[in-house]
Tab-separated table of C-alpha atoms in Angstrom:
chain	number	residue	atom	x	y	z
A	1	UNK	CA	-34.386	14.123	0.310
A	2	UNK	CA	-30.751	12.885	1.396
A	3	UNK	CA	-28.395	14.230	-0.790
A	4	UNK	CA	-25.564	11.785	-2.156
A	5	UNK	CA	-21.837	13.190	-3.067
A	6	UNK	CA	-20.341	11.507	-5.926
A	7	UNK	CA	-16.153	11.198	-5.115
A	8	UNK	CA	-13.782	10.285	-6.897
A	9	UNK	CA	-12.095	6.760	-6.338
A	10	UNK	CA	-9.403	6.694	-4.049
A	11	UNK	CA	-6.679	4.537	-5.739
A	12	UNK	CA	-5.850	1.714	-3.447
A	13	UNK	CA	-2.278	2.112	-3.338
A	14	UNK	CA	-0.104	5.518	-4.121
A	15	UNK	CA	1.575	6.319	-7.483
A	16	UNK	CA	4.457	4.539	-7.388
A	17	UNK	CA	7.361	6.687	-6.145
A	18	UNK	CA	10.544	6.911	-8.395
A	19	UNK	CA	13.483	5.156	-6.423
A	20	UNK	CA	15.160	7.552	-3.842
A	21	UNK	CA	18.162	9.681	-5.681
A	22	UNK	CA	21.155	9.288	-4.313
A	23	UNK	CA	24.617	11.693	-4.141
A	24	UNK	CA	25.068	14.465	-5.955
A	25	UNK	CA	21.552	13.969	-8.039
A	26	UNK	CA	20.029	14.222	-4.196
A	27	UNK	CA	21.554	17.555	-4.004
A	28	UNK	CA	20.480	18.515	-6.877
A	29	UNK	CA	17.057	17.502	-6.773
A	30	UNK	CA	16.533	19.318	-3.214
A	31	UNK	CA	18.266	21.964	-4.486
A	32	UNK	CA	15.658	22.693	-7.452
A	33	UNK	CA	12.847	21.262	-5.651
A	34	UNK	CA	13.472	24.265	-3.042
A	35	UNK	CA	14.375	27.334	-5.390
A	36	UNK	CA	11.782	26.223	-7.701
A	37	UNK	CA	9.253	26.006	-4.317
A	38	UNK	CA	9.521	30.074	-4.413
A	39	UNK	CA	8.069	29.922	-8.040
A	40	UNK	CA	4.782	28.016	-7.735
A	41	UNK	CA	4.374	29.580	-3.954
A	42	UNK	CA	4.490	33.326	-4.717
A	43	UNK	CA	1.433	32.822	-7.990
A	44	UNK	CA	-0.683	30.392	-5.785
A	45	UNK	CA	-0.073	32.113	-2.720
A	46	UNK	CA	-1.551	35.919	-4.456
A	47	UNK	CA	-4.511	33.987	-6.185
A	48	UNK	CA	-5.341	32.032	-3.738
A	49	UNK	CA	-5.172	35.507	-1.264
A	50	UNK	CA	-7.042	37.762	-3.454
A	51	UNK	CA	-9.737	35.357	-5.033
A	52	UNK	CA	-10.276	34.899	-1.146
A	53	UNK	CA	-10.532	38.150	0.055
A	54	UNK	CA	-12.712	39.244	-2.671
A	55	UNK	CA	-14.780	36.528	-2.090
A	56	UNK	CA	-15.379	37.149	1.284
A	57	UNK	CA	-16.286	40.848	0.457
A	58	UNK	CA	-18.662	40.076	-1.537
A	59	UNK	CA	-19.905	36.982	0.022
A	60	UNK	CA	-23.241	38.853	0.187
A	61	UNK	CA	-24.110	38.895	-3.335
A	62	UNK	CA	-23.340	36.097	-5.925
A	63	UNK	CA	-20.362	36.757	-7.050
A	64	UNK	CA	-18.770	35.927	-3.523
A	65	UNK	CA	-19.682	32.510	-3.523
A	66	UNK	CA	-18.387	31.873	-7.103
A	67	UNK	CA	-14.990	33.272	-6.396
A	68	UNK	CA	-14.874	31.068	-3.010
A	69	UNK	CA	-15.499	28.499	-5.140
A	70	UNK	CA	-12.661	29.910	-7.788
A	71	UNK	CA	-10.196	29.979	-5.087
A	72	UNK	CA	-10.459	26.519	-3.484
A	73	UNK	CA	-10.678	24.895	-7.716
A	74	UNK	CA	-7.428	27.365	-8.225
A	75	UNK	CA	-5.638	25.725	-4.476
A	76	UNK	CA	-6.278	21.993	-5.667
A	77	UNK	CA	-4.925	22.496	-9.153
A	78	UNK	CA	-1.494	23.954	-7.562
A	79	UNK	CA	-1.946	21.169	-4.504
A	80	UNK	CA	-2.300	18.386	-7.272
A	81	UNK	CA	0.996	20.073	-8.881
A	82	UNK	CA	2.889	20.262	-5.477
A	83	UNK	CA	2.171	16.472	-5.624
A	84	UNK	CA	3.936	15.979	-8.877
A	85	UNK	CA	6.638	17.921	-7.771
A	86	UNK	CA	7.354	15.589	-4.632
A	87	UNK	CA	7.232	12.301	-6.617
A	88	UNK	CA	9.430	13.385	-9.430
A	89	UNK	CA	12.044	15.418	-7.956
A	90	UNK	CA	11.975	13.970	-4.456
A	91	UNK	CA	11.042	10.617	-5.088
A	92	UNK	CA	8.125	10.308	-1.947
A	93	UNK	CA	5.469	9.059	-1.929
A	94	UNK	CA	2.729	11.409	-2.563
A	95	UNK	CA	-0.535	9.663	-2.953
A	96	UNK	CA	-3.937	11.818	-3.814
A	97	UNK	CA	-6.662	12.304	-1.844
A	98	UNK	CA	-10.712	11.603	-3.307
A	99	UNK	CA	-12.513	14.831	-3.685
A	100	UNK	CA	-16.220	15.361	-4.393
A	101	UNK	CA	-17.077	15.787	-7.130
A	102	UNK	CA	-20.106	16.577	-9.071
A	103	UNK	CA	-22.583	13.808	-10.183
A	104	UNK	CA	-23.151	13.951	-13.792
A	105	UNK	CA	-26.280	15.878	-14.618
A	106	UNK	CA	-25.600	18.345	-11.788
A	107	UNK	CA	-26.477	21.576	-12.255
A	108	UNK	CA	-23.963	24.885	-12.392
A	109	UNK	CA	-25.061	25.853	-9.171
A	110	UNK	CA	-24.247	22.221	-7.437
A	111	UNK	CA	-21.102	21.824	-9.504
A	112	UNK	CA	-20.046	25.529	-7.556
A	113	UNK	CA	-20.854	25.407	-4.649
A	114	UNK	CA	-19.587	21.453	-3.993
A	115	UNK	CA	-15.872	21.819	-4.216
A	116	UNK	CA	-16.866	24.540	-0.455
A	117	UNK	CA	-18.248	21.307	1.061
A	118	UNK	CA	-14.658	19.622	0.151
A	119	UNK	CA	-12.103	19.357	3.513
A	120	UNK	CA	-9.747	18.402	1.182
A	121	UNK	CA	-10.041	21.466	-0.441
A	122	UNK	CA	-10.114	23.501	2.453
A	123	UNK	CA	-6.961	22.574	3.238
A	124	UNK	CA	-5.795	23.252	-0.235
A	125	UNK	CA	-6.253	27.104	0.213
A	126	UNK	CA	-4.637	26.774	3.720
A	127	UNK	CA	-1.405	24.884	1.947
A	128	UNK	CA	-1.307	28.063	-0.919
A	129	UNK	CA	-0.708	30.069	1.986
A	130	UNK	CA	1.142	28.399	4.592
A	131	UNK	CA	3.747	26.562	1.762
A	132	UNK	CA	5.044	30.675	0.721
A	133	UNK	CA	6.463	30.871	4.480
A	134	UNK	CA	8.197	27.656	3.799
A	135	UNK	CA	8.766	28.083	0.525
A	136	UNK	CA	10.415	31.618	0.967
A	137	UNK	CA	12.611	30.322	3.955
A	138	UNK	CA	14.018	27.198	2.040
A	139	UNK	CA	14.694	28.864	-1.279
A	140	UNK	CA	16.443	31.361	0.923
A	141	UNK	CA	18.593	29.212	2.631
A	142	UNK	CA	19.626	26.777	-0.519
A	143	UNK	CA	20.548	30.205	-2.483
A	144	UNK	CA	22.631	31.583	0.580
A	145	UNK	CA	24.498	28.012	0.428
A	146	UNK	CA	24.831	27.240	-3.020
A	147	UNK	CA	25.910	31.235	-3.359
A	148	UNK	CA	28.674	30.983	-0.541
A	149	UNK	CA	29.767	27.356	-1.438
A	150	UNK	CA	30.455	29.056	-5.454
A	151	UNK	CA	31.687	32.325	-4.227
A	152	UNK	CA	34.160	31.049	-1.620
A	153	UNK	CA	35.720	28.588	-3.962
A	154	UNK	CA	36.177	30.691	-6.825
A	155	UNK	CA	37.047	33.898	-4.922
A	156	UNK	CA	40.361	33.353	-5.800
A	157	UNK	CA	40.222	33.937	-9.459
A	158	UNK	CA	37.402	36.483	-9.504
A	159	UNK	CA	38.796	38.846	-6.475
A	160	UNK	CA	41.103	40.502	-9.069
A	161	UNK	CA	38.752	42.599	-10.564
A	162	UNK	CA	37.578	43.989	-7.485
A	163	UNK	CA	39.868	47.098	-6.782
A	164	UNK	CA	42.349	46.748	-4.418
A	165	UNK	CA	43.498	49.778	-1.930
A	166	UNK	CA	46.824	47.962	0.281
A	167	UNK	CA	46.811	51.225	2.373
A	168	UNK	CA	42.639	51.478	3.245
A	169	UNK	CA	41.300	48.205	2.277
A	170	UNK	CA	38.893	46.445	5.151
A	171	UNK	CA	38.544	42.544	4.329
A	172	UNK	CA	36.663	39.987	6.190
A	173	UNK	CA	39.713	38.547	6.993
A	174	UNK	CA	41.744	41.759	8.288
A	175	UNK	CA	38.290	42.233	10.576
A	176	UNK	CA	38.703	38.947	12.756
A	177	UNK	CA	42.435	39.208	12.981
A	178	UNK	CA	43.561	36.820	10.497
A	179	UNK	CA	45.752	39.398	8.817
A	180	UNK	CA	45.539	41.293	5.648
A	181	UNK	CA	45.988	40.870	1.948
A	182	UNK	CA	44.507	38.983	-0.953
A	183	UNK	CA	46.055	35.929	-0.058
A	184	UNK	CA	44.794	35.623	3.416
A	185	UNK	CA	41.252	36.699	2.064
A	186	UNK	CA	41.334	34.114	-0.371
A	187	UNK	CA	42.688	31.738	1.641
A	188	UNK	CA	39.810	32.611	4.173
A	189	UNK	CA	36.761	32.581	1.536
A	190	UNK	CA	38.140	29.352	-0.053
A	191	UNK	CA	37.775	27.441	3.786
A	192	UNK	CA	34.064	29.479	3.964
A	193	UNK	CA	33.267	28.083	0.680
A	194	UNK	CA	34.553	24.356	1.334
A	195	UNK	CA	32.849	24.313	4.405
A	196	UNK	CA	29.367	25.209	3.257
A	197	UNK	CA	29.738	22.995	-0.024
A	198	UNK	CA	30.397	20.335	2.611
A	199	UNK	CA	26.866	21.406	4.310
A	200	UNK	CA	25.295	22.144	1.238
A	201	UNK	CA	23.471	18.352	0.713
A	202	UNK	CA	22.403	18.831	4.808
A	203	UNK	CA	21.059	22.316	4.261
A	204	UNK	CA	19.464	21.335	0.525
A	205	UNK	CA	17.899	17.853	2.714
A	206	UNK	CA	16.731	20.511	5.178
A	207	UNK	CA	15.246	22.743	2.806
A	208	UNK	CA	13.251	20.500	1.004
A	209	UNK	CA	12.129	18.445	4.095
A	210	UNK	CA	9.920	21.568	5.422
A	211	UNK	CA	9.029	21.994	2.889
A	212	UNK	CA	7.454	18.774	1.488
A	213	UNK	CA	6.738	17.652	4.784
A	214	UNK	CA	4.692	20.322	5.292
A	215	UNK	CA	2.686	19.667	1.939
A	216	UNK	CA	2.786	15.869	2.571
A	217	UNK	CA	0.643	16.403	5.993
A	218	UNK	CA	-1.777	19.116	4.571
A	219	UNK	CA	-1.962	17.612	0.940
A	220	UNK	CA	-1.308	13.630	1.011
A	221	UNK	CA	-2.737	13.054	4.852
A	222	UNK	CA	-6.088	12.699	4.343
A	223	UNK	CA	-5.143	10.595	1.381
A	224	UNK	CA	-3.250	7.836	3.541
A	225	UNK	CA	-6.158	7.746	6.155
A	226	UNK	CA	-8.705	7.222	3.288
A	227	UNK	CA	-6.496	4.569	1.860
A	228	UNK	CA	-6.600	2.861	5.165
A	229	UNK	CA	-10.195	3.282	5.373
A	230	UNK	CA	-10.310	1.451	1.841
A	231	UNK	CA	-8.033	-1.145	2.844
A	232	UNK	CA	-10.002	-1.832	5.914
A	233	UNK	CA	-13.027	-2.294	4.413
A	234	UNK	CA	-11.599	-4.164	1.839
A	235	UNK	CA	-10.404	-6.675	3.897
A	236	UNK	CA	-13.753	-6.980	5.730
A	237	UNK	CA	-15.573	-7.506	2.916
A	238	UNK	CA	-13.388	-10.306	1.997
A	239	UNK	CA	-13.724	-11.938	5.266
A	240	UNK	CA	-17.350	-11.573	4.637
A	241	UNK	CA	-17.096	-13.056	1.126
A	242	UNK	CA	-14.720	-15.664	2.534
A	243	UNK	CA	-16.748	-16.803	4.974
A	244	UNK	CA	-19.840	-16.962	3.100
A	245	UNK	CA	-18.370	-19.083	0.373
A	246	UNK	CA	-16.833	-21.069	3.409
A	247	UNK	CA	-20.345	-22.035	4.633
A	248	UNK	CA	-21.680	-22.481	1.043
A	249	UNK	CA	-19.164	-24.774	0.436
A	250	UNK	CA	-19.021	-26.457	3.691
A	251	UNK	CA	-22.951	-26.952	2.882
A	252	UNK	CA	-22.425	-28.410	-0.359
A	253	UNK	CA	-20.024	-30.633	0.920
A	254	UNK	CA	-22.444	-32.128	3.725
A	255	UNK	CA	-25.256	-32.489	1.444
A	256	UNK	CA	-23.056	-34.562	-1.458
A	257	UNK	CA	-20.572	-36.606	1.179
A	258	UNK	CA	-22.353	-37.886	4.660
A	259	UNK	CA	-25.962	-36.729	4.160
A	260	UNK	CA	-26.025	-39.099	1.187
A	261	UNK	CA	-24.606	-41.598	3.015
A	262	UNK	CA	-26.264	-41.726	6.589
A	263	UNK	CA	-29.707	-41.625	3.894
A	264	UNK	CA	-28.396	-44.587	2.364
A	265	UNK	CA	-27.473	-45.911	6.127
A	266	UNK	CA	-31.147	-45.018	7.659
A	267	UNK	CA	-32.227	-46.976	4.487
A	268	UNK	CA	-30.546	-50.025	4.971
A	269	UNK	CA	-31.118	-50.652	8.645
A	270	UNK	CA	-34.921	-50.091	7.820
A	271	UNK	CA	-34.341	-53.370	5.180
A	272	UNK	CA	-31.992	-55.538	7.817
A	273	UNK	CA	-34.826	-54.908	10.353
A	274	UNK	CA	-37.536	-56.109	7.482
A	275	UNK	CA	-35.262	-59.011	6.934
A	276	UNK	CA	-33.954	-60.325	10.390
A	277	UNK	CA	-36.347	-62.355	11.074
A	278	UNK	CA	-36.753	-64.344	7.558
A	279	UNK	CA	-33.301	-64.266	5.492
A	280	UNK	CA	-30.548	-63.638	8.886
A	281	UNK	CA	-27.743	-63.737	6.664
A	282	UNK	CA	-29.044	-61.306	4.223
A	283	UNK	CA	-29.755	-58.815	7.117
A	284	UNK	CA	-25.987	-59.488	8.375
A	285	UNK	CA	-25.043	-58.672	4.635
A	286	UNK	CA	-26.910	-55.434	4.318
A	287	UNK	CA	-26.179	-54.872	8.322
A	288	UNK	CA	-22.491	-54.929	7.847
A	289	UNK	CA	-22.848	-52.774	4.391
A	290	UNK	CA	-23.944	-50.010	6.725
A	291	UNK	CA	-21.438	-50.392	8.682
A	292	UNK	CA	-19.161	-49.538	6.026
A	293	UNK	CA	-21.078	-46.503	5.002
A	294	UNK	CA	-20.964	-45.424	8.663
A	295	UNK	CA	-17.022	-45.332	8.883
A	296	UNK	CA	-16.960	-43.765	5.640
A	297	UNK	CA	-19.341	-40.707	6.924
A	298	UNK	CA	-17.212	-40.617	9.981
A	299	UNK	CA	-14.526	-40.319	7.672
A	300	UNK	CA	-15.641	-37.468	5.880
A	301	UNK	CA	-16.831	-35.662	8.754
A	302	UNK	CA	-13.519	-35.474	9.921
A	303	UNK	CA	-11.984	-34.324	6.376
A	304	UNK	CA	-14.776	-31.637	6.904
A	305	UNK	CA	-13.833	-30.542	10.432
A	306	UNK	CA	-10.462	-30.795	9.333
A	307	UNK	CA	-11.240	-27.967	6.469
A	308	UNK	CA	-12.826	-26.206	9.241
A	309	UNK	CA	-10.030	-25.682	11.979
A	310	UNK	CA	-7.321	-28.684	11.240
A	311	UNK	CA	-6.485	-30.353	14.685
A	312	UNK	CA	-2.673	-30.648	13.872
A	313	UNK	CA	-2.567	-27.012	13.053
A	314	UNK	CA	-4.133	-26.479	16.339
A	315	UNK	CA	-2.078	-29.119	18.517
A	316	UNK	CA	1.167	-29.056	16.735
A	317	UNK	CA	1.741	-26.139	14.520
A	318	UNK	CA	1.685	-24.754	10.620
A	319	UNK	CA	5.050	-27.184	9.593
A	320	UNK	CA	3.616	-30.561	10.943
A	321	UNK	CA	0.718	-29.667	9.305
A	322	UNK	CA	2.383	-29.058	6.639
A	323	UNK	CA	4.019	-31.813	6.380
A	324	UNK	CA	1.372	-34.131	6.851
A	325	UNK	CA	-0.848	-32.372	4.352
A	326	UNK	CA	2.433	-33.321	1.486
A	327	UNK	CA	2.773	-36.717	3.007
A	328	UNK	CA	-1.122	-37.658	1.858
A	329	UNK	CA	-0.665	-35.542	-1.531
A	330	UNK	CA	-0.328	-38.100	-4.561
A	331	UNK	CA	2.419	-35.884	-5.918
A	332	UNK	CA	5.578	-36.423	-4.581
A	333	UNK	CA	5.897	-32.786	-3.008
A	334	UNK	CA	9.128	-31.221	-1.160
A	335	UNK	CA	8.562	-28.986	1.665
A	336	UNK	CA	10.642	-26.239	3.227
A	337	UNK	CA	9.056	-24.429	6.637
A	338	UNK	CA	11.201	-21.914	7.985
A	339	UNK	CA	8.634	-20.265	10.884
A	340	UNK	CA	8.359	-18.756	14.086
A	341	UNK	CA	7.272	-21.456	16.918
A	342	UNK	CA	4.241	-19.059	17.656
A	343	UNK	CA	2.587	-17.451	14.975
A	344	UNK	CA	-0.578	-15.492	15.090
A	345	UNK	CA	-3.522	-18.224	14.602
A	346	UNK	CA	-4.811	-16.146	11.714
A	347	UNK	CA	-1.615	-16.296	10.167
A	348	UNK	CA	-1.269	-20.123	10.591
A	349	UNK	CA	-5.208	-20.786	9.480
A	350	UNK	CA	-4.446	-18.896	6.166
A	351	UNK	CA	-1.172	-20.476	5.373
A	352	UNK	CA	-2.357	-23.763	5.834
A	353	UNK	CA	-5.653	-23.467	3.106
A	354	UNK	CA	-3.208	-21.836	0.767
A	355	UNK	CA	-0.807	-24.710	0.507
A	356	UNK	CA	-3.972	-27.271	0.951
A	357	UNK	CA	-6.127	-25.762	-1.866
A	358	UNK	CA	-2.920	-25.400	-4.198
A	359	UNK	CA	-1.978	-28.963	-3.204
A	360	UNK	CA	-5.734	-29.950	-4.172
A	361	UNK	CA	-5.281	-27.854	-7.243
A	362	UNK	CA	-1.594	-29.493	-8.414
A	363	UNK	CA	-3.262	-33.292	-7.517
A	364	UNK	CA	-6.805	-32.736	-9.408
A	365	UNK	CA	-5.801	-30.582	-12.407
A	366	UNK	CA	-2.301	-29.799	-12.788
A	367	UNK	CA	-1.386	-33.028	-14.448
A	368	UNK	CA	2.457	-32.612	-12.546
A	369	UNK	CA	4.839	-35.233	-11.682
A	370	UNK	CA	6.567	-32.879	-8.425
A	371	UNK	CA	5.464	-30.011	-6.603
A	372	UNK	CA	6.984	-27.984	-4.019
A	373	UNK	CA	5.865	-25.980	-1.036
A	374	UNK	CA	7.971	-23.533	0.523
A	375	UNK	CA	6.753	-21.300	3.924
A	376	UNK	CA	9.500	-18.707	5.097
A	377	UNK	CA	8.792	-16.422	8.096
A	378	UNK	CA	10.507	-13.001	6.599
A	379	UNK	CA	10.687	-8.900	6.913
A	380	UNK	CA	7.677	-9.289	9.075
A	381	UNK	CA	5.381	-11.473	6.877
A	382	UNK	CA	4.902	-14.874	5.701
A	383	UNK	CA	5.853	-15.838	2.270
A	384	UNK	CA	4.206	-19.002	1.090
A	385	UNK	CA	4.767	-20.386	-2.335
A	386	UNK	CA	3.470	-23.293	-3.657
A	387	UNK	CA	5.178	-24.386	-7.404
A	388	UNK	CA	4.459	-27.327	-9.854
A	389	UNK	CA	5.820	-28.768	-12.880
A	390	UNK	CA	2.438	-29.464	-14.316
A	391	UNK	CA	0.851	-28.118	-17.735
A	392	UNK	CA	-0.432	-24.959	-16.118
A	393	UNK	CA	-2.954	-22.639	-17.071
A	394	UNK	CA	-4.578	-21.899	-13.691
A	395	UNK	CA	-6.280	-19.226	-12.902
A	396	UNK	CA	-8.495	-17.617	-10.178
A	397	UNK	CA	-11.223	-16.709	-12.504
A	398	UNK	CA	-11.306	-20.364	-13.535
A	399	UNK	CA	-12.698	-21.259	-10.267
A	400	UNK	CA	-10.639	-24.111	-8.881
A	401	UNK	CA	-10.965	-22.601	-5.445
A	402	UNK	CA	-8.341	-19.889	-6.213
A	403	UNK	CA	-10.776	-17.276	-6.609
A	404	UNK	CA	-12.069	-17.971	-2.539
A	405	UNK	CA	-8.594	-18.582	-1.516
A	406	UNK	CA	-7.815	-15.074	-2.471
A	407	UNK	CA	-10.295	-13.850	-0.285
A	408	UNK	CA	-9.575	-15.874	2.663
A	409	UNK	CA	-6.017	-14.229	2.072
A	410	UNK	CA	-7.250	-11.031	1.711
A	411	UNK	CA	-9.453	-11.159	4.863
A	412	UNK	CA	-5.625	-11.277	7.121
A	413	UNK	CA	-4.264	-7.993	4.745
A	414	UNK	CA	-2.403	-10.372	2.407
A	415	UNK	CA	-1.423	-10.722	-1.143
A	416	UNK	CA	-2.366	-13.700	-3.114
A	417	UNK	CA	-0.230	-14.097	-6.766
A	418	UNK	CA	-1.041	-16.987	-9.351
A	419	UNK	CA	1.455	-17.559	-12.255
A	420	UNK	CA	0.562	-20.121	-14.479
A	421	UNK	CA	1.632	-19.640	-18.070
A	422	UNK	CA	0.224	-22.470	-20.519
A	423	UNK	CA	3.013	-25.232	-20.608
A	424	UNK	CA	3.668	-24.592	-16.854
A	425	UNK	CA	4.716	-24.274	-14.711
A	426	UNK	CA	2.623	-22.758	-11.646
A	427	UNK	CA	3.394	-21.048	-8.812
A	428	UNK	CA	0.851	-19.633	-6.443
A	429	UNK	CA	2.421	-17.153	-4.421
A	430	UNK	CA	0.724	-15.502	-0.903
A	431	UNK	CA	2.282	-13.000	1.098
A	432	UNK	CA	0.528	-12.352	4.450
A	433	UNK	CA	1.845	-10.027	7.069
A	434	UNK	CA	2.512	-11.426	10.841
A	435	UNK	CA	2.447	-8.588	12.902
A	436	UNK	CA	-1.382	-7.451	12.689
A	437	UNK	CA	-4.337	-8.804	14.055
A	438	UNK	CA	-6.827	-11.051	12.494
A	439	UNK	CA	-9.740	-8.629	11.219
């Protein structure tokens, strides 16, 4: 029988990151964040060491495999910790990574021995004892600098309690020429210390770099790559979804509009051909009738193909489409297009059903007197905002084609935002990045 690992969820975007410290709170922060490294290293670093080793000793009988299992649990509790640590003090990113984890109803035996199956956690126990080399070198260095930076500038009140011989007396100062005497010393340990409280925010950034950056690759990794797994399969799903309630629609559409119709039309050339011979003017009657319903199919064939792949979009770009689309809207609407003259046709296709099925939206149910569409090519997407005055309350799980708009959005990696408090007004909001490629 296949087997099937439960995991755990990843979350589609990381914990949201504090805002970068700045200034003397940096220094700070780096500073703790590196002594403190020493603290959490040295505990995680022996357990995860010995559990190992005795482990592996005894890997023969059963107790082996449940310390294995003991050590990698003990790694991901300090890895999930280590995570903690680099949000709050640093302020990076530090997103999780899904591990497996045990169905419920598993037995003890499944619930041990998964968490050995686990990369994730793998790399865990290889963090626990990799981060103690880092962790030992950076806590190190921040103590040497914050130690010489505090020494050097107060050396000149606390260097009178050390005893002073004027006639055998060796000072740093006398031993690269600079002279001798407590003034010269101080005068030499107060430049030391200025210079490394100068260098203490570089060696504190340096300090805490290896050392999160180190965790951030063995701990948070695997969690961006899964993320961008998620997101890609996400967004394919919504093209999928998009596409089939494209075709639905584009079905219904057909069947209601010019099937009716050229039924209607079949039906009343059959009764101008009974009646051409005996009643001619009645036949021209019901003749040019069908005329009429034949330009009006036309017509909606071409509002069809126009929902399919808009021939002004194609020929002459998103903002005279744009702008034509507003021209035919009922309420007076006020465009602004600020765009590249090529954009990606993805790009294009997406912004143009988001402004057409809000514009459809503000004309059928909004109730508003003015509406306004604004498209600005910025930071590397497209921001397109649609906003009315009208009584609001729209929604996507309403229907009103918001709820397959936001899929069509989603299907190019974008964000789709509806606002639309009761009393108004509404403003549907889309953000959809330029620079990658249409799924």
């Amino acid at each position: 029988m296949t087997e099937t690992l439960a995991m755990t969820v990843p979350q589609p975007t990381a914990p949201a990151a504090p805002a970068a410290p700045r200034g003397v709170r940096r220094v700070l922060l780096d500073s703790g964040y590196a002594l403190t490294s020493l603290l959490f290293a040295v505990p995680a670093f022996v357990l995860a060491v010995m559990l190992l080793s005795a482990g592996a000793g005894t890997l023969v009988v059963v107790g082996g495999v449940l310390l294995l299992s003991l050590a990698v649990q003990v790694a991901r509790g300090f890895a999930r910790f280590e995570r903690l640590r680099m949000r709050g003090m640093l302020g990076l990113r530090a997103p999780s990574p899904a591990y497996l984890c045990p169905r419920p109803g598993d037995g003890f035996w499944r619930r041990m021995l998964l968490p050995l199956r686990d990369v994730q956690a793998w790399l865990d126990v290889v963090w626990c004892v990799v981060g103690f080399v880092t962790a030992l070198i950076g806590s190190i260095l921040v103590l040497v600098w914050w130690a010489t930076a505090l020494g050097g500038l107060t050396y000149w009140f606390w260097q009178r309690f050390i005893p002073y011989d004027p006639d055998d007396n060796v000072t740093l100062a006398s031993l690269i020429g600079l002279g001798e005497g407590r003034d010269v010393e101080s005068f030499l340990m107060l430049a030391i210390g200025a210079f490394a409280l100068l260098t203490l925010p570089l060696a504190a950034r340096l300090a805490a770099s290896v050392h999160s950056g180190l965790a951030w690759l063995m701990l948070c990794g695997r969690a961006d790559l899964q993320q961008e797994i998620a997101r890609v399969t996400g967004t394919r799903d919504a093209a999928r979804l998009a596409e089939a309630e494209s075709l639905r629609r584009l079905e219904r559409d057909i069947h209601d509009g010019p099937q009716q119709r050229l039924v209607r039309l079949t039906m009343d050339l059959g009764r101008a051909r009974q009646q051409v011979s005996g009643d001619p003017e009645k036949a021209a009657t019901i003749i040019d009738d069908a005329v009429r319903q034949a330009r009006e199919a036309t017509e909606e064939l071409r509002s069809l193909s126009r929902g399919i792949a808009p021939p002004l979009l194609v020929d002459r770009g998103l903002a005279a489409a744009v702008e034509e689309m507003a021209a035919g809207c009922p309420v007076p609407v006020t465009t602004t297009v600020e765009v590249p003259a090529e954009l990606p046709p993805h790009v294009e296709t997406a912004a143009y059903f988001v402004v057409a099925e809000a514009l459809t939206n503000v004309a059928k149910h909004s109730g508003a007197r003015a509406a306004r569409v604004a498209i600005i090519a910025q930071d590397g997407a497209l921001d397109v905002v649609v906003t009315d005055d009208g009584v609001g309350g729209a929604h996507p799980g309403k229907g009103l084609g918001l709820a397959g708009l936001g899929q069509r959005v989603a299907a190019v990696d974008g964000d789709l935002d509806v606002t639309s408090p009761a009393g108004g007004p509404t403003t549907v909001r889309a953000r959809i990045p330029i620079g990658r490629s249409a799924p």
